[in-house]
Amino acid sequence: VALSDLHPRGIMAQGRIKAIDTTSVHKICSGQVILDPSSALKELVENSVDAGATKIEVRLKEFGLECIEVVDNGKGIKPEDYELLATKHATSKLSDFGDLTKLATFGFRGEALSSLCHISESVSVVTRTPDQMVGTKLEYDKNGTLHNTSNCAREGGTTVTLSALFHNLPVRLKDFQKNKTREYQRLIRKLQAYAIIHTDVRFVCVNQTAKGRSTVFATQGSKRLLDCVTSVFGAKQKDALIPIKLECPNDVELEGLISKASAGCGMS
């Protein structure tokens, strides 16, 4: 069989090498940054933690299929940052490559919001800094360009709303719809992990479905690890855990909780 007879989707495609258009490049790269609903939530939660929030509320509609919203009481977004907020590789967390050696935040690449804009039907941000009298609603297009602003009521902090995640990625959307329970459980597990390690932050997660609104879990932000674990996994789990504290080389201390050796203890 001659190479020229091969199907374009076979071993070798016909035609000359050419540059991929900008829109397709952005879509491909965005899909690599945001792999699933849990990674979308991860980016938003980390932004809230980096903003100094002491309360983070996650609101889901239909297990995240229709909407994922993260509300925090952090320091908010300054007006001079509105335009660049969702553009690619724009970040307040580093200015050059050398800053990577002294990072003290979760995020730093400046890709998350840009990617979320491209794979969501709509992205809106409502924010207010401590020195502002009212909040501001920001609406971004799929390229991360700010196209509308308006004043609105808002306490200090930021709310980011993602509607119809993966609406323009049919294969990924179909997988999300087909396996929404699996993806929802994965999302919740990731959020629970953040809730446990950030003992000084109060986490609340709610899910709205056609049957009504339910609270998935809520922590108290009491700064005690055991309290967080109890809030997330229930009071029964509390009695099955033992606190540990280890001193490791290089002045490293390890604190945590381990399951008792008794039968039935621990998480599967």
PDB file of C-alpha atoms in Angstrom:
ATOM      1  CA  VAL A   1       0.000   0.000   0.000  1.00  0.00           C
ATOM      2  CA  ALA A   2       1.400   3.384  -0.971  1.00  0.00           C
ATOM      3  CA  LEU A   3       1.691   6.011   1.755  1.00  0.00           C
ATOM      4  CA  SER A   4      -0.356   8.357  -0.415  1.00  0.00           C
ATOM      5  CA  ASP A   5      -3.274   5.922  -0.183  1.00  0.00           C
ATOM      6  CA  LEU A   6      -3.430   5.944   3.598  1.00  0.00           C
ATOM      7  CA  HIS A   7      -6.458   7.517   5.274  1.00  0.00           C
ATOM      8  CA  PRO A   8      -5.751  10.949   6.832  1.00  0.00           C
ATOM      9  CA  ARG A   9      -6.558   9.439  10.226  1.00  0.00           C
ATOM     10  CA  GLY A  10      -4.320   6.448   9.654  1.00  0.00           C
ATOM     11  CA  ILE A  11      -0.599   6.031  10.128  1.00  0.00           C
ATOM     12  CA  MET A  12       0.364   9.167   8.241  1.00  0.00           C
ATOM     13  CA  ALA A  13      -1.855  12.113   7.340  1.00  0.00           C
ATOM     14  CA  GLN A  14      -1.570  13.807   3.953  1.00  0.00           C
ATOM     15  CA  GLY A  15      -0.647  17.455   3.498  1.00  0.00           C
ATOM     16  CA  ARG A  16       2.080  19.825   4.624  1.00  0.00           C
ATOM     17  CA  ILE A  17       2.944  20.667   8.217  1.00  0.00           C
ATOM     18  CA  LYS A  18       1.220  23.865   9.273  1.00  0.00           C
ATOM     19  CA  ALA A  19       0.654  25.852  12.420  1.00  0.00           C
ATOM     20  CA  ILE A  20      -2.509  25.111  14.398  1.00  0.00           C
ATOM     21  CA  ASP A  21      -4.858  28.056  14.713  1.00  0.00           C
ATOM     22  CA  THR A  22      -4.865  29.981  18.014  1.00  0.00           C
ATOM     23  CA  THR A  23      -8.362  28.889  19.048  1.00  0.00           C
ATOM     24  CA  SER A  24      -7.527  25.200  18.668  1.00  0.00           C
ATOM     25  CA  VAL A  25      -4.238  25.624  20.534  1.00  0.00           C
ATOM     26  CA  HIS A  26      -6.039  27.296  23.431  1.00  0.00           C
ATOM     27  CA  LYS A  27      -8.670  24.541  23.533  1.00  0.00           C
ATOM     28  CA  ILE A  28      -6.047  21.778  23.537  1.00  0.00           C
ATOM     29  CA  CYS A  29      -3.935  23.439  26.234  1.00  0.00           C
ATOM     30  CA  SER A  30      -6.970  24.242  28.377  1.00  0.00           C
ATOM     31  CA  GLY A  31      -8.003  20.608  28.287  1.00  0.00           C
ATOM     32  CA  GLN A  32      -4.567  19.663  29.594  1.00  0.00           C
ATOM     33  CA  VAL A  33      -4.785  22.089  32.538  1.00  0.00           C
ATOM     34  CA  ILE A  34      -8.384  21.203  33.503  1.00  0.00           C
ATOM     35  CA  LEU A  35      -8.729  17.443  33.178  1.00  0.00           C
ATOM     36  CA  ASP A  36     -11.982  16.897  35.071  1.00  0.00           C
ATOM     37  CA  PRO A  37     -14.428  18.684  37.413  1.00  0.00           C
ATOM     38  CA  SER A  38     -12.237  18.000  40.448  1.00  0.00           C
ATOM     39  CA  SER A  39      -9.263  19.755  38.866  1.00  0.00           C
ATOM     40  CA  ALA A  40     -11.475  22.745  38.034  1.00  0.00           C
ATOM     41  CA  LEU A  41     -12.578  22.923  41.670  1.00  0.00           C
ATOM     42  CA  LYS A  42      -8.983  22.475  42.842  1.00  0.00           C
ATOM     43  CA  GLU A  43      -7.857  25.592  40.984  1.00  0.00           C
ATOM     44  CA  LEU A  44     -10.645  27.731  42.461  1.00  0.00           C
ATOM     45  CA  VAL A  45     -10.175  26.470  46.015  1.00  0.00           C
ATOM     46  CA  GLU A  46      -6.431  27.065  45.869  1.00  0.00           C
ATOM     47  CA  ASN A  47      -7.032  30.620  44.675  1.00  0.00           C
ATOM     48  CA  SER A  48      -9.306  31.167  47.683  1.00  0.00           C
ATOM     49  CA  VAL A  49      -6.741  29.767  50.113  1.00  0.00           C
ATOM     50  CA  ASP A  50      -3.998  31.899  48.533  1.00  0.00           C
ATOM     51  CA  ALA A  51      -6.255  34.950  49.007  1.00  0.00           C
ATOM     52  CA  GLY A  52      -6.283  34.368  52.779  1.00  0.00           C
ATOM     53  CA  ALA A  53      -9.875  33.133  53.028  1.00  0.00           C
ATOM     54  CA  THR A  54     -11.075  31.759  56.372  1.00  0.00           C
ATOM     55  CA  LYS A  55     -14.370  30.514  54.923  1.00  0.00           C
ATOM     56  CA  ILE A  56     -14.837  28.762  51.589  1.00  0.00           C
ATOM     57  CA  GLU A  57     -18.241  27.604  50.354  1.00  0.00           C
ATOM     58  CA  VAL A  58     -18.541  25.327  47.338  1.00  0.00           C
ATOM     59  CA  ARG A  59     -21.935  25.297  45.614  1.00  0.00           C
ATOM     60  CA  LEU A  60     -22.713  22.635  43.025  1.00  0.00           C
ATOM     61  CA  LYS A  61     -25.711  22.289  40.736  1.00  0.00           C
ATOM     62  CA  GLU A  62     -26.553  18.773  39.569  1.00  0.00           C
ATOM     63  CA  PHE A  63     -23.281  17.394  40.941  1.00  0.00           C
ATOM     64  CA  GLY A  64     -21.304  20.073  39.092  1.00  0.00           C
ATOM     65  CA  LEU A  65     -22.765  19.354  35.659  1.00  0.00           C
ATOM     66  CA  GLU A  66     -24.656  22.646  35.466  1.00  0.00           C
ATOM     67  CA  CYS A  67     -22.608  24.871  37.719  1.00  0.00           C
ATOM     68  CA  ILE A  68     -19.606  24.967  40.054  1.00  0.00           C
ATOM     69  CA  GLU A  69     -19.369  28.024  42.296  1.00  0.00           C
ATOM     70  CA  VAL A  70     -16.745  28.870  44.927  1.00  0.00           C
ATOM     71  CA  VAL A  71     -17.435  31.655  47.424  1.00  0.00           C
ATOM     72  CA  ASP A  72     -14.753  32.951  49.801  1.00  0.00           C
ATOM     73  CA  ASN A  73     -14.117  35.793  52.245  1.00  0.00           C
ATOM     74  CA  GLY A  74     -10.557  36.457  51.119  1.00  0.00           C
ATOM     75  CA  LYS A  75      -8.911  39.751  50.271  1.00  0.00           C
ATOM     76  CA  GLY A  76     -10.702  40.142  46.931  1.00  0.00           C
ATOM     77  CA  ILE A  77      -9.338  41.333  43.586  1.00  0.00           C
ATOM     78  CA  LYS A  78      -8.048  44.839  43.009  1.00  0.00           C
ATOM     79  CA  PRO A  79      -9.645  46.857  40.169  1.00  0.00           C
ATOM     80  CA  GLU A  80      -6.312  47.227  38.369  1.00  0.00           C
ATOM     81  CA  ASP A  81      -6.178  43.417  38.054  1.00  0.00           C
ATOM     82  CA  TYR A  82      -9.605  42.942  36.446  1.00  0.00           C
ATOM     83  CA  GLU A  83      -8.388  43.059  32.831  1.00  0.00           C
ATOM     84  CA  LEU A  84      -5.571  40.534  33.259  1.00  0.00           C
ATOM     85  CA  LEU A  85      -7.336  38.228  35.715  1.00  0.00           C
ATOM     86  CA  ALA A  86      -8.304  35.544  33.162  1.00  0.00           C
ATOM     87  CA  THR A  87      -5.612  36.057  30.533  1.00  0.00           C
ATOM     88  CA  LYS A  88      -3.059  33.334  29.982  1.00  0.00           C
ATOM     89  CA  HIS A  89       0.177  33.393  31.987  1.00  0.00           C
ATOM     90  CA  ALA A  90      -0.834  36.456  34.002  1.00  0.00           C
ATOM     91  CA  THR A  91      -0.214  36.011  37.738  1.00  0.00           C
ATOM     92  CA  SER A  92       0.537  38.017  40.867  1.00  0.00           C
ATOM     93  CA  LYS A  93       2.535  35.184  42.407  1.00  0.00           C
ATOM     94  CA  LEU A  94       5.800  35.440  40.495  1.00  0.00           C
ATOM     95  CA  SER A  95       7.557  37.865  38.173  1.00  0.00           C
ATOM     96  CA  ASP A  96      10.363  35.686  36.773  1.00  0.00           C
ATOM     97  CA  PHE A  97      11.629  32.109  36.803  1.00  0.00           C
ATOM     98  CA  GLY A  98      13.777  32.688  39.876  1.00  0.00           C
ATOM     99  CA  ASP A  99      10.693  33.304  42.005  1.00  0.00           C
ATOM    100  CA  LEU A 100       9.880  29.579  41.770  1.00  0.00           C
ATOM    101  CA  THR A 101      12.499  28.911  44.474  1.00  0.00           C
ATOM    102  CA  LYS A 102      10.613  30.969  47.064  1.00  0.00           C
ATOM    103  CA  LEU A 103       6.950  30.329  46.311  1.00  0.00           C
ATOM    104  CA  ALA A 104       4.587  30.329  49.297  1.00  0.00           C
ATOM    105  CA  THR A 105       1.321  29.814  47.378  1.00  0.00           C
ATOM    106  CA  PHE A 106      -0.491  26.946  45.643  1.00  0.00           C
ATOM    107  CA  GLY A 107      -0.936  28.489  42.209  1.00  0.00           C
ATOM    108  CA  PHE A 108       1.614  30.434  40.210  1.00  0.00           C
ATOM    109  CA  ARG A 109       1.318  29.705  36.466  1.00  0.00           C
ATOM    110  CA  GLY A 110      -1.585  31.994  35.665  1.00  0.00           C
ATOM    111  CA  GLU A 111      -3.316  29.384  33.495  1.00  0.00           C
ATOM    112  CA  ALA A 112      -6.306  28.237  35.539  1.00  0.00           C
ATOM    113  CA  LEU A 113      -8.903  30.974  34.983  1.00  0.00           C
ATOM    114  CA  SER A 114      -7.900  31.348  31.346  1.00  0.00           C
ATOM    115  CA  SER A 115      -8.406  27.621  30.780  1.00  0.00           C
ATOM    116  CA  LEU A 116     -11.693  27.607  32.690  1.00  0.00           C
ATOM    117  CA  CYS A 117     -12.997  30.429  30.502  1.00  0.00           C
ATOM    118  CA  HIS A 118     -12.275  28.437  27.382  1.00  0.00           C
ATOM    119  CA  ILE A 119     -13.975  25.198  28.452  1.00  0.00           C
ATOM    120  CA  SER A 120     -16.968  26.699  30.321  1.00  0.00           C
ATOM    121  CA  GLU A 121     -20.083  28.147  28.757  1.00  0.00           C
ATOM    122  CA  SER A 122     -19.670  31.217  30.946  1.00  0.00           C
ATOM    123  CA  VAL A 123     -17.395  32.450  33.735  1.00  0.00           C
ATOM    124  CA  SER A 124     -18.302  35.253  36.102  1.00  0.00           C
ATOM    125  CA  VAL A 125     -16.442  36.721  39.076  1.00  0.00           C
ATOM    126  CA  VAL A 126     -17.951  38.843  41.835  1.00  0.00           C
ATOM    127  CA  THR A 127     -15.375  40.478  44.075  1.00  0.00           C
ATOM    128  CA  ARG A 128     -14.828  43.185  46.645  1.00  0.00           C
ATOM    129  CA  THR A 129     -11.667  44.319  48.432  1.00  0.00           C
ATOM    130  CA  PRO A 130     -11.727  45.718  51.999  1.00  0.00           C
ATOM    131  CA  ASP A 131     -11.380  49.319  50.784  1.00  0.00           C
ATOM    132  CA  GLN A 132     -14.269  49.150  48.271  1.00  0.00           C
ATOM    133  CA  MET A 133     -17.809  50.277  49.125  1.00  0.00           C
ATOM    134  CA  VAL A 134     -19.554  47.810  46.785  1.00  0.00           C
ATOM    135  CA  GLY A 135     -18.719  44.651  44.930  1.00  0.00           C
ATOM    136  CA  THR A 136     -18.041  44.318  41.204  1.00  0.00           C
ATOM    137  CA  LYS A 137     -19.307  41.619  38.855  1.00  0.00           C
ATOM    138  CA  LEU A 138     -16.876  40.691  36.098  1.00  0.00           C
ATOM    139  CA  GLU A 139     -17.852  38.642  33.048  1.00  0.00           C
ATOM    140  CA  TYR A 140     -15.257  37.060  30.773  1.00  0.00           C
ATOM    141  CA  ASP A 141     -15.516  35.546  27.301  1.00  0.00           C
ATOM    142  CA  LYS A 142     -13.993  32.233  26.221  1.00  0.00           C
ATOM    143  CA  ASN A 143     -10.632  33.909  25.549  1.00  0.00           C
ATOM    144  CA  GLY A 144     -10.440  35.304  29.066  1.00  0.00           C
ATOM    145  CA  THR A 145     -11.179  38.834  27.898  1.00  0.00           C
ATOM    146  CA  LEU A 146     -13.214  41.009  30.240  1.00  0.00           C
ATOM    147  CA  HIS A 147     -16.337  42.099  28.338  1.00  0.00           C
ATOM    148  CA  ASN A 148     -18.663  43.398  31.038  1.00  0.00           C
ATOM    149  CA  THR A 149     -18.470  44.899  34.545  1.00  0.00           C
ATOM    150  CA  SER A 150     -21.235  46.045  36.885  1.00  0.00           C
ATOM    151  CA  ASN A 151     -21.657  47.023  40.526  1.00  0.00           C
ATOM    152  CA  CYS A 152     -23.382  44.591  42.875  1.00  0.00           C
ATOM    153  CA  ALA A 153     -23.847  43.812  46.557  1.00  0.00           C
ATOM    154  CA  ARG A 154     -21.063  41.703  48.014  1.00  0.00           C
ATOM    155  CA  GLU A 155     -19.214  41.348  51.297  1.00  0.00           C
ATOM    156  CA  GLY A 156     -15.435  41.241  51.150  1.00  0.00           C
ATOM    157  CA  GLY A 157     -14.086  38.321  49.132  1.00  0.00           C
ATOM    158  CA  THR A 158     -14.578  36.666  45.766  1.00  0.00           C
ATOM    159  CA  THR A 159     -17.147  34.418  44.078  1.00  0.00           C
ATOM    160  CA  VAL A 160     -16.237  32.520  40.900  1.00  0.00           C
ATOM    161  CA  THR A 161     -19.032  30.813  38.957  1.00  0.00           C
ATOM    162  CA  LEU A 162     -18.443  28.260  36.186  1.00  0.00           C
ATOM    163  CA  SER A 163     -21.429  27.269  34.056  1.00  0.00           C
ATOM    164  CA  ALA A 164     -21.612  24.141  31.884  1.00  0.00           C
ATOM    165  CA  LEU A 165     -18.064  22.850  32.222  1.00  0.00           C
ATOM    166  CA  PHE A 166     -16.738  21.071  29.082  1.00  0.00           C
ATOM    167  CA  HIS A 167     -19.675  22.293  26.960  1.00  0.00           C
ATOM    168  CA  ASN A 168     -17.360  22.653  23.930  1.00  0.00           C
ATOM    169  CA  LEU A 169     -15.421  19.401  24.485  1.00  0.00           C
ATOM    170  CA  PRO A 170     -18.018  16.798  23.439  1.00  0.00           C
ATOM    171  CA  VAL A 171     -16.053  13.663  24.370  1.00  0.00           C
ATOM    172  CA  ARG A 172     -15.155  14.946  27.829  1.00  0.00           C
ATOM    173  CA  LEU A 173     -18.674  16.297  28.377  1.00  0.00           C
ATOM    174  CA  LYS A 174     -20.236  12.954  27.422  1.00  0.00           C
ATOM    175  CA  ASP A 175     -17.917  11.165  29.841  1.00  0.00           C
ATOM    176  CA  PHE A 176     -18.871  13.635  32.601  1.00  0.00           C
ATOM    177  CA  GLN A 177     -22.580  13.120  31.941  1.00  0.00           C
ATOM    178  CA  LYS A 178     -22.250   9.344  31.777  1.00  0.00           C
ATOM    179  CA  ASN A 179     -20.130   9.094  34.926  1.00  0.00           C
ATOM    180  CA  LYS A 180     -21.374  12.071  36.914  1.00  0.00           C
ATOM    181  CA  THR A 181     -21.562  10.072  40.151  1.00  0.00           C
ATOM    182  CA  ARG A 182     -17.949   8.953  39.830  1.00  0.00           C
ATOM    183  CA  GLU A 183     -16.754  12.463  38.964  1.00  0.00           C
ATOM    184  CA  TYR A 184     -18.817  13.942  41.797  1.00  0.00           C
ATOM    185  CA  GLN A 185     -17.281  11.539  44.318  1.00  0.00           C
ATOM    186  CA  ARG A 186     -13.805  12.352  43.037  1.00  0.00           C
ATOM    187  CA  LEU A 187     -14.545  16.068  43.379  1.00  0.00           C
ATOM    188  CA  ILE A 188     -15.820  15.631  46.942  1.00  0.00           C
ATOM    189  CA  ARG A 189     -12.798  13.553  47.971  1.00  0.00           C
ATOM    190  CA  LYS A 190     -10.456  16.249  46.723  1.00  0.00           C
ATOM    191  CA  LEU A 191     -12.391  18.962  48.541  1.00  0.00           C
ATOM    192  CA  GLN A 192     -12.380  16.867  51.725  1.00  0.00           C
ATOM    193  CA  ALA A 193      -8.587  16.627  51.509  1.00  0.00           C
ATOM    194  CA  TYR A 194      -8.270  20.413  51.371  1.00  0.00           C
ATOM    195  CA  ALA A 195     -10.757  20.765  54.228  1.00  0.00           C
ATOM    196  CA  ILE A 196      -8.727  18.427  56.439  1.00  0.00           C
ATOM    197  CA  ILE A 197      -5.312  20.025  55.913  1.00  0.00           C
ATOM    198  CA  HIS A 198      -6.562  23.623  56.178  1.00  0.00           C
ATOM    199  CA  THR A 199      -7.738  23.423  59.758  1.00  0.00           C
ATOM    200  CA  ASP A 200      -8.042  27.220  60.045  1.00  0.00           C
ATOM    201  CA  VAL A 201     -10.492  27.494  57.131  1.00  0.00           C
ATOM    202  CA  ARG A 202     -14.204  26.720  57.426  1.00  0.00           C
ATOM    203  CA  PHE A 203     -15.316  24.651  54.417  1.00  0.00           C
ATOM    204  CA  VAL A 204     -18.934  24.161  53.385  1.00  0.00           C
ATOM    205  CA  CYS A 205     -20.072  22.113  50.391  1.00  0.00           C
ATOM    206  CA  VAL A 206     -23.664  22.032  49.135  1.00  0.00           C
ATOM    207  CA  ASN A 207     -25.258  20.326  46.142  1.00  0.00           C
ATOM    208  CA  GLN A 208     -28.458  21.527  44.452  1.00  0.00           C
ATOM    209  CA  THR A 209     -30.475  19.018  42.440  1.00  0.00           C
ATOM    210  CA  ALA A 210     -34.046  18.786  41.190  1.00  0.00           C
ATOM    211  CA  LYS A 211     -34.904  17.117  44.515  1.00  0.00           C
ATOM    212  CA  GLY A 212     -33.610  20.024  46.569  1.00  0.00           C
ATOM    213  CA  ARG A 213     -30.504  21.400  48.247  1.00  0.00           C
ATOM    214  CA  SER A 214     -28.338  19.307  50.571  1.00  0.00           C
ATOM    215  CA  THR A 215     -25.191  19.979  52.597  1.00  0.00           C
ATOM    216  CA  VAL A 216     -22.515  17.447  51.695  1.00  0.00           C
ATOM    217  CA  PHE A 217     -20.228  18.336  54.607  1.00  0.00           C
ATOM    218  CA  ALA A 218     -19.118  21.334  56.652  1.00  0.00           C
ATOM    219  CA  THR A 219     -16.081  21.943  58.855  1.00  0.00           C
ATOM    220  CA  GLN A 220     -15.808  24.488  61.652  1.00  0.00           C
ATOM    221  CA  GLY A 221     -12.346  25.953  61.067  1.00  0.00           C
ATOM    222  CA  SER A 222     -11.438  25.188  64.678  1.00  0.00           C
ATOM    223  CA  LYS A 223      -7.713  24.724  63.885  1.00  0.00           C
ATOM    224  CA  ARG A 224      -7.822  21.164  65.294  1.00  0.00           C
ATOM    225  CA  LEU A 225      -7.092  18.357  62.843  1.00  0.00           C
ATOM    226  CA  LEU A 226      -9.276  15.868  64.705  1.00  0.00           C
ATOM    227  CA  ASP A 227     -12.246  18.249  64.536  1.00  0.00           C
ATOM    228  CA  CYS A 228     -11.838  18.544  60.766  1.00  0.00           C
ATOM    229  CA  VAL A 229     -11.663  14.777  60.315  1.00  0.00           C
ATOM    230  CA  THR A 230     -14.781  14.364  62.480  1.00  0.00           C
ATOM    231  CA  SER A 231     -16.679  16.979  60.463  1.00  0.00           C
ATOM    232  CA  VAL A 232     -15.741  15.330  57.174  1.00  0.00           C
ATOM    233  CA  PHE A 233     -15.984  11.611  57.991  1.00  0.00           C
ATOM    234  CA  GLY A 234     -18.322  11.556  60.999  1.00  0.00           C
ATOM    235  CA  ALA A 235     -18.052  11.087  64.749  1.00  0.00           C
ATOM    236  CA  LYS A 236     -17.505   7.310  64.524  1.00  0.00           C
ATOM    237  CA  GLN A 237     -14.211   7.842  62.732  1.00  0.00           C
ATOM    238  CA  LYS A 238     -12.950   9.967  65.620  1.00  0.00           C
ATOM    239  CA  ASP A 239     -12.734   6.989  67.972  1.00  0.00           C
ATOM    240  CA  ALA A 240     -10.809   4.934  65.428  1.00  0.00           C
ATOM    241  CA  LEU A 241      -7.865   7.352  65.177  1.00  0.00           C
ATOM    242  CA  ILE A 242      -4.657   7.838  67.132  1.00  0.00           C
ATOM    243  CA  PRO A 243      -2.720  11.149  67.077  1.00  0.00           C
ATOM    244  CA  ILE A 244       0.976  10.929  66.172  1.00  0.00           C
ATOM    245  CA  LYS A 245       3.849  13.378  66.387  1.00  0.00           C
ATOM    246  CA  LEU A 246       7.277  12.539  65.002  1.00  0.00           C
ATOM    247  CA  GLU A 247      10.541  14.440  64.907  1.00  0.00           C
ATOM    248  CA  CYS A 248      12.418  13.880  61.656  1.00  0.00           C
ATOM    249  CA  PRO A 249      15.901  14.933  60.499  1.00  0.00           C
ATOM    250  CA  ASN A 250      16.546  18.532  59.380  1.00  0.00           C
ATOM    251  CA  ASP A 251      14.214  19.987  62.034  1.00  0.00           C
ATOM    252  CA  VAL A 252      11.121  18.490  60.392  1.00  0.00           C
ATOM    253  CA  GLU A 253       8.141  17.625  62.584  1.00  0.00           C
ATOM    254  CA  LEU A 254       5.337  15.351  61.438  1.00  0.00           C
ATOM    255  CA  GLU A 255       1.908  15.511  63.038  1.00  0.00           C
ATOM    256  CA  GLY A 256      -1.203  13.658  62.022  1.00  0.00           C
ATOM    257  CA  LEU A 257      -3.664  10.866  62.713  1.00  0.00           C
ATOM    258  CA  ILE A 258      -3.441   7.159  61.975  1.00  0.00           C
ATOM    259  CA  SER A 259      -6.059   4.419  62.227  1.00  0.00           C
ATOM    260  CA  LYS A 260      -6.037   2.006  65.121  1.00  0.00           C
ATOM    261  CA  ALA A 261      -4.973  -1.562  64.410  1.00  0.00           C
ATOM    262  CA  SER A 262      -8.362  -2.939  65.484  1.00  0.00           C
ATOM    263  CA  ALA A 263     -10.594  -4.682  62.947  1.00  0.00           C
ATOM    264  CA  GLY A 264     -13.021  -2.332  61.234  1.00  0.00           C
ATOM    265  CA  CYS A 265     -10.948   0.766  61.845  1.00  0.00           C
ATOM    266  CA  GLY A 266      -9.646   2.953  59.030  1.00  0.00           C
ATOM    267  CA  MET A 267     -11.014   4.161  55.714  1.00  0.00           C
ATOM    268  CA  SER A 268     -11.426   1.865  52.720  1.00  0.00           C
TER     269      SER A 268
END
